[in-house]
XYZ file of C-alpha atoms in Angstrom:
464
model
C -16.965 -34.138 13.125
C -14.321 -32.077 11.344
C -16.832 -29.361 10.519
C -17.982 -29.181 14.145
C -14.355 -28.898 15.258
C -13.698 -26.143 12.734
C -16.846 -24.342 13.787
C -15.739 -24.418 17.415
C -12.294 -23.174 16.355
C -13.837 -20.388 14.290
C -16.080 -19.296 17.146
C -13.105 -19.287 19.501
C -11.144 -17.117 17.090
C -14.091 -14.788 16.681
C -14.395 -14.425 20.428
C -10.900 -12.966 20.499
C -12.002 -10.260 18.070
C -15.149 -9.245 19.900
C -14.426 -6.148 21.891
C -16.721 -4.660 24.436
C -20.211 -5.810 25.334
C -23.448 -6.097 23.428
C -24.226 -2.602 24.651
C -21.614 -1.058 22.351
C -23.428 1.464 20.214
C -23.436 0.729 16.487
C -24.542 2.581 13.431
C -27.909 1.595 12.098
C -27.965 -0.295 8.839
C -28.025 1.694 5.626
C -31.221 2.083 3.651
C -29.873 -0.314 1.069
C -29.004 -2.941 3.662
C -32.371 -2.591 5.369
C -34.090 -3.105 2.045
C -32.694 -6.637 1.984
C -34.487 -7.437 5.217
C -31.408 -8.031 7.343
C -31.496 -6.680 10.888
C -28.102 -7.731 12.263
C -25.915 -4.847 13.379
C -22.200 -4.487 12.697
C -21.429 -5.660 16.235
C -23.357 -8.893 15.652
C -21.534 -9.818 12.453
C -19.723 -12.728 14.120
C -23.089 -14.326 14.924
C -24.086 -14.366 11.256
C -24.292 -17.982 9.967
C -23.176 -16.860 6.491
C -20.071 -15.239 7.928
C -19.309 -18.314 10.036
C -19.667 -20.578 7.012
C -17.144 -18.567 5.005
C -14.716 -18.465 7.923
C -15.084 -22.249 8.257
C -14.129 -22.731 4.610
C -11.046 -20.560 5.017
C -10.056 -22.362 8.212
C -10.356 -25.719 6.464
C -8.825 -24.964 3.074
C -6.585 -21.869 3.162
C -3.225 -21.375 4.824
C -3.714 -19.194 7.885
C -1.117 -16.450 7.458
C -3.448 -13.510 8.088
C -5.148 -12.447 11.313
C -8.522 -11.475 9.909
C -11.504 -9.912 11.687
C -14.825 -11.776 11.549
C -16.312 -10.156 8.470
C -16.709 -11.403 4.889
C -17.392 -8.980 2.055
C -19.344 -9.721 -1.097
C -19.296 -6.464 -3.034
C -18.515 -2.777 -2.948
C -19.521 0.497 -4.524
C -17.414 3.632 -4.463
C -16.133 4.210 -0.931
C -18.361 1.508 0.587
C -18.147 -2.247 1.105
C -20.979 -4.674 1.905
C -20.697 -7.943 3.797
C -22.616 -11.207 3.447
C -25.343 -9.799 5.697
C -25.642 -6.674 3.511
C -24.171 -4.431 6.202
C -22.596 -1.276 4.844
C -19.056 -0.185 5.769
C -17.341 3.063 4.850
C -13.887 2.066 3.647
C -10.931 4.224 4.714
C -8.476 1.494 3.637
C -9.164 1.055 -0.099
C -7.625 -2.404 -0.131
C -4.495 -0.928 1.538
C -4.187 2.050 -0.835
C -5.147 0.010 -3.905
C -8.670 1.009 -4.965
C -7.803 4.552 -5.994
C -11.099 4.956 -7.852
C -13.154 3.108 -5.274
C -14.904 -0.239 -5.489
C -16.716 -1.548 -8.582
C -15.815 1.449 -10.699
C -17.976 1.257 -13.871
C -15.187 2.332 -16.219
C -12.747 -0.209 -14.778
C -15.400 -2.923 -15.144
C -16.073 -1.915 -18.745
C -12.383 -1.973 -19.712
C -11.920 -5.366 -18.044
C -14.882 -6.777 -19.944
C -13.921 -5.288 -23.307
C -10.301 -6.420 -23.074
C -11.266 -9.906 -21.856
C -13.308 -10.317 -25.041
C -10.165 -9.589 -27.090
C -7.264 -11.365 -25.379
C -6.358 -11.907 -21.711
C -2.857 -13.371 -21.851
C -0.084 -13.716 -24.431
C 3.162 -14.051 -22.404
C 6.176 -11.889 -23.114
C 7.177 -13.992 -26.110
C 5.115 -11.524 -28.134
C 4.287 -7.823 -28.188
C 0.854 -6.707 -27.073
C -0.921 -3.406 -27.678
C -2.068 -2.467 -24.145
C 1.421 -2.935 -22.636
C 2.989 -0.627 -25.205
C 0.315 2.004 -24.688
C 0.625 1.870 -20.897
C 4.419 2.099 -21.054
C 4.136 5.209 -23.236
C 1.605 6.784 -20.876
C 3.717 6.192 -17.780
C 6.976 7.402 -19.279
C 5.573 10.410 -21.124
C 3.279 11.327 -18.240
C 6.098 11.148 -15.711
C 8.477 13.256 -17.770
C 5.757 15.803 -18.594
C 4.886 16.105 -14.904
C 8.375 17.411 -14.171
C 9.473 14.272 -12.360
C 12.660 12.343 -13.166
C 13.957 11.448 -16.645
C 12.424 8.000 -16.907
C 12.943 6.228 -20.216
C 11.948 2.571 -19.796
C 9.400 0.372 -17.985
C 9.438 -3.235 -16.845
C 6.041 -4.665 -15.875
C 5.499 -7.093 -13.006
C 2.481 -8.473 -11.155
C 2.948 -6.793 -7.775
C 4.901 -4.251 -5.793
C 7.070 -6.909 -4.204
C 8.051 -8.190 -7.641
C 8.806 -4.647 -8.761
C 11.139 -4.139 -5.806
C 12.831 -7.477 -6.436
C 13.430 -6.478 -10.033
C 14.788 -3.060 -9.102
C 17.255 -4.589 -6.632
C 18.305 -7.115 -9.253
C 18.844 -4.354 -11.821
C 20.963 -2.401 -9.337
C 23.289 -5.337 -8.815
C 23.623 -5.796 -12.575
C 24.463 -2.108 -13.013
C 27.155 -2.388 -10.336
C 28.736 -5.345 -12.119
C 28.872 -3.402 -15.368
C 30.253 -0.270 -13.698
C 33.021 -2.146 -11.891
C 33.709 -4.543 -14.740
C 33.655 -7.376 -12.217
C 31.492 -10.466 -12.260
C 29.672 -12.290 -9.483
C 32.057 -13.357 -6.756
C 34.610 -10.719 -7.711
C 32.895 -7.429 -6.968
C 32.229 -6.207 -3.448
C 29.772 -3.633 -4.775
C 26.550 -5.495 -4.017
C 25.366 -3.839 -0.801
C 21.821 -2.523 -0.432
C 20.803 0.132 2.084
C 17.213 0.317 3.312
C 15.722 2.129 6.292
C 14.216 1.439 9.686
C 10.407 1.135 9.596
C 10.514 0.604 5.847
C 8.455 -2.047 4.085
C 9.285 -3.429 0.644
C 7.625 -6.852 0.483
C 7.692 -10.429 1.749
C 9.792 -12.311 -0.835
C 13.417 -12.956 0.101
C 15.082 -9.929 -1.485
C 12.321 -7.498 -0.565
C 12.133 -9.038 2.901
C 15.871 -8.526 3.346
C 15.239 -4.821 2.725
C 12.401 -4.758 5.288
C 14.015 -4.399 8.742
C 11.234 -5.848 10.854
C 12.371 -8.757 13.064
C 8.812 -10.102 13.184
C 8.851 -10.556 9.409
C 12.509 -11.480 8.991
C 13.524 -13.728 11.870
C 11.530 -16.863 10.920
C 13.281 -16.903 7.534
C 16.914 -16.292 8.410
C 19.410 -16.384 6.793
C 18.312 -13.647 4.438
C 19.966 -12.342 1.277
C 23.491 -11.113 2.104
C 24.577 -7.521 1.624
C 21.621 -5.669 3.152
C 22.095 -3.029 5.852
C 19.447 -0.926 7.577
C 19.943 2.757 8.341
C 17.939 5.293 10.381
C 15.240 7.076 8.363
C 15.567 10.854 7.934
C 19.038 10.847 9.527
C 21.106 12.998 7.175
C 24.261 12.663 9.269
C 24.176 8.857 9.054
C 23.957 8.603 5.260
C 27.705 8.654 4.572
C 28.276 5.951 7.172
C 25.828 3.504 5.597
C 26.053 4.333 1.884
C 29.593 3.397 0.852
C 31.639 2.446 -2.188
C 30.358 -1.111 -1.708
C 26.718 -0.003 -1.981
C 24.961 -0.792 -5.254
C 21.504 0.465 -4.256
C 19.585 2.544 -1.760
C 15.871 1.756 -1.548
C 13.597 4.164 0.302
C 9.945 5.159 0.578
C 9.506 8.945 0.259
C 6.591 8.386 2.634
C 6.631 5.235 4.742
C 3.203 3.615 4.804
C 3.496 0.387 6.787
C 6.079 2.139 8.958
C 3.574 4.651 10.327
C 3.082 7.413 7.703
C 6.551 8.896 8.116
C 7.316 11.627 5.579
C 10.902 11.991 4.417
C 12.559 15.366 4.792
C 13.816 17.146 1.720
C 17.296 17.347 3.241
C 17.321 13.559 3.691
C 16.320 12.778 0.100
C 18.773 15.364 -1.249
C 21.558 13.778 0.746
C 20.670 10.306 -0.522
C 20.729 11.550 -4.113
C 24.096 13.258 -3.682
C 25.669 10.311 -1.874
C 24.421 7.792 -4.444
C 25.967 9.905 -7.200
C 29.204 10.089 -5.246
C 29.609 6.314 -4.772
C 27.887 5.107 -7.950
C 24.826 3.570 -6.270
C 21.318 3.437 -7.723
C 18.633 5.341 -5.805
C 15.339 3.429 -5.803
C 12.110 5.096 -4.705
C 9.478 2.644 -3.528
C 6.280 4.570 -4.339
C 4.082 1.506 -4.304
C 1.838 2.945 -1.577
C 2.569 6.672 -1.676
C 2.742 7.229 -5.452
C 0.280 7.584 -8.329
C -1.687 10.542 -7.020
C -1.913 9.545 -3.353
C -0.231 12.792 -2.204
C -1.891 15.090 -4.731
C 1.147 14.859 -7.006
C 1.633 12.170 -9.636
C 4.597 10.862 -7.635
C 5.249 11.420 -3.943
C 8.828 12.624 -4.468
C 7.447 15.562 -6.466
C 6.496 17.128 -3.150
C 10.216 17.814 -2.770
C 12.749 19.712 -4.868
C 14.066 18.654 -8.264
C 17.254 17.488 -6.536
C 15.291 14.606 -4.990
C 14.906 12.304 -8.000
C 15.534 8.547 -8.287
C 17.245 6.283 -10.794
C 14.416 3.773 -10.444
C 10.853 4.029 -9.170
C 8.620 1.096 -8.260
C 4.829 1.242 -8.418
C 1.899 -1.138 -8.055
C -1.043 -0.808 -5.658
C -3.391 1.731 -7.317
C -2.094 1.313 -10.870
C -4.999 -0.880 -12.018
C -7.433 -0.146 -9.177
C -7.236 -3.670 -7.781
C -6.169 -5.736 -10.771
C -2.681 -7.155 -10.037
C 0.061 -5.201 -11.773
C 3.350 -3.582 -10.834
C 6.130 -1.798 -12.664
C 9.702 -0.569 -12.439
C 10.360 2.761 -14.134
C 14.041 3.414 -14.859
C 16.418 5.942 -16.388
C 18.882 5.320 -19.196
C 21.637 4.957 -16.594
C 19.984 1.665 -15.644
C 18.346 0.652 -18.923
C 21.626 0.703 -20.844
C 23.030 -2.031 -18.578
C 20.087 -4.452 -18.871
C 20.000 -6.878 -21.804
C 17.754 -9.633 -23.138
C 17.582 -12.489 -20.657
C 18.473 -10.432 -17.583
C 14.929 -10.547 -16.207
C 11.546 -11.983 -17.091
C 7.984 -12.744 -16.066
C 5.180 -14.891 -17.438
C 2.248 -12.693 -16.460
C 3.830 -9.250 -16.126
C 2.545 -6.795 -18.708
C -0.456 -8.937 -19.620
C -3.026 -7.236 -21.884
C -5.834 -7.305 -19.324
C -3.895 -5.637 -16.515
C -2.297 -3.085 -18.824
C -5.604 -2.109 -20.422
C -7.127 -1.423 -17.019
C -4.019 0.423 -15.812
C -4.081 2.665 -18.898
C -7.640 3.674 -18.125
C -6.877 4.287 -14.444
C -3.718 6.275 -15.163
C -5.513 8.528 -17.669
C -8.055 9.449 -15.017
C -5.594 9.981 -12.172
C -3.013 11.938 -14.143
C -5.035 15.091 -14.687
C -4.652 18.460 -12.934
C -8.291 18.360 -11.833
C -8.052 14.919 -10.221
C -4.762 15.634 -8.440
C -5.997 19.030 -7.253
C -9.066 17.361 -5.778
C -6.839 14.889 -3.904
C -5.030 17.866 -2.366
C -8.310 19.481 -1.324
C -9.872 16.352 0.140
C -6.556 15.493 1.796
C -6.476 18.908 3.460
C -10.075 18.457 4.582
C -9.333 15.003 5.979
C -6.340 16.365 7.885
C -8.392 19.234 9.320
C -10.996 16.764 10.535
C -8.371 14.545 12.175
C -6.792 17.581 13.836
C -10.193 18.494 15.266
C -10.360 15.278 17.300
C -9.335 15.815 20.901
C -8.238 12.814 22.939
C -5.646 12.228 25.666
C -4.655 9.079 23.768
C -3.657 10.838 20.533
C 0.041 11.611 20.196
C 0.468 12.954 16.651
C -1.117 13.301 13.216
C 0.949 13.043 10.018
C -0.161 13.329 6.416
C 0.510 14.246 2.827
C -2.564 14.344 0.617
C -4.685 11.245 1.183
C -2.121 9.178 3.043
C -2.658 10.025 6.693
C -1.660 8.616 10.057
C -2.881 9.182 13.599
C -0.365 8.013 16.201
C -1.590 6.970 19.637
C 0.161 6.694 22.989
C -1.066 3.101 23.284
C -1.659 0.233 20.870
C -4.695 1.304 18.794
C -5.585 -2.198 17.567
C -8.797 -2.258 19.681
C -9.860 0.978 17.989
C -9.892 -0.791 14.616
C -12.483 -3.246 15.928
C -14.519 -0.522 17.626
C -14.652 1.443 14.366
C -15.580 -1.643 12.365
C -18.422 -2.397 14.796
C -19.766 1.038 13.892
C -19.361 0.568 10.137
C -15.943 2.138 9.466
C -12.911 0.270 8.120
C -9.472 1.490 9.242
C -6.107 -0.250 9.585
C -3.017 0.009 11.728
C 0.589 0.756 10.827
C 3.777 0.653 12.881
C 4.444 2.795 15.953
C 0.879 2.711 17.327
C -0.470 4.441 14.228
C -3.852 4.226 12.528
C -3.406 4.530 8.765
C -5.992 6.221 6.525
C -5.652 5.523 2.792
C -9.168 5.931 1.343
C -10.090 5.965 -2.354
C -8.607 9.010 -4.048
C -12.043 10.100 -5.261
C -13.638 9.984 -1.813
C -15.965 12.924 -1.141
C -15.758 15.402 1.715
C -19.178 14.232 2.877
C -17.888 10.658 3.105
C -14.833 11.857 5.013
C -17.096 13.705 7.460
C -19.253 10.604 7.889
C -16.186 8.505 8.647
C -14.747 11.058 11.058
C -17.993 11.097 13.037
C -17.832 7.314 13.365
C -14.151 7.529 14.287
C -14.910 10.032 17.036
C -17.496 7.681 18.539
C -15.038 4.804 18.386
C -12.287 6.865 20.029
C -14.611 7.769 22.910
C -15.297 4.063 23.452
C -11.566 3.364 23.144
C -10.822 6.013 25.769
C -13.407 4.585 28.159
C -11.909 1.139 27.900
C -8.248 2.163 27.954
C -8.367 4.847 30.628
C -10.626 2.769 32.891
C -8.185 -0.138 32.675
C -5.259 2.157 33.498
C -7.186 3.629 36.433
């Protein structure tokens, strides 16, 4: 009885996702998919019994905090994913900018296997070899790249945890600078920016000024204020003597692919120096080669450097790991017992991250990101539609803003075998694997064009 009820619920949810009619044109199955003997098209995925069974299990046993489309993936290879019916999808999302080297990378798999045979977990009660090697790589690689003068690393399990740690460090630094303890000092304010995203835990959420995310969990952590992004004139008003930290994304991902101006980042750096606040760059989505530079802020002048930088998403190509990279100005104020983690810096994650970082941090790899990013941008610019408002990009983090909500376009693209995702301000976000080929980009753009035509037909006909 329960299963029948869940099945009806699942089918009802799936019906909400189905856009258009059965006549919607879809890409034919790939040669590999056809070889498995499956004839269902992408548009018919929600009629697949295997898909329905998986959705039933999730409906019954997992907390429903995500609005998922009716597709269940089993494996991937490079820039492609395959669902339970062996349908092939070109992936322009890369796990939300995570799978920098694509899916099922052989080298990543080998390192995971080799390290798992040695030791998986030790806790931070002891030293481990991979964590030390990764820390050296990140610090030395960052300094050698001409970025900021990083000296120390703290490892976490995610980007949210990294941001939480950075905010915590900033408050500790402020206490040391003022010589005042908790309850005495007024220097605990944190400035973040409109359309920014820093995570879902309470501190990171307090720095994420989205009422949809924040309101259900009020009251939030005190001391957070939200300023306009790229507004140089407003910086002095918001960043004051009571500010201990400013946290900002050099390129906002969730917020709609908004690129900071050099003048804005310069002003933040100067104002933080003036009032003794720590400048934190959240490069969780835009860093580690995504822009064609090792770090996104390196697209700006040397005056635009942080005191702390947080990273995560692509660092281990899908294995959970995050990190906070800090300067001596911060490190000198942090002592034993100030912060901790059970799993952060585990040997398995660090071994994989070392391998990934070695491959990303080469002139050849980063130069190729620039070239494919330019090609991707040219292809997006070539699309003509009355619904398109703007295109923004830096390397392989790109956004196409529409005049209307583009959520239906995501489904139309998926029905044709292309995975894309939305961001704020009616924007479609493109964050493919960093080693995606130009041919794969062209394939995806052709699918996108077809989907946009269908989106136009539906949207403009409704408006008419």
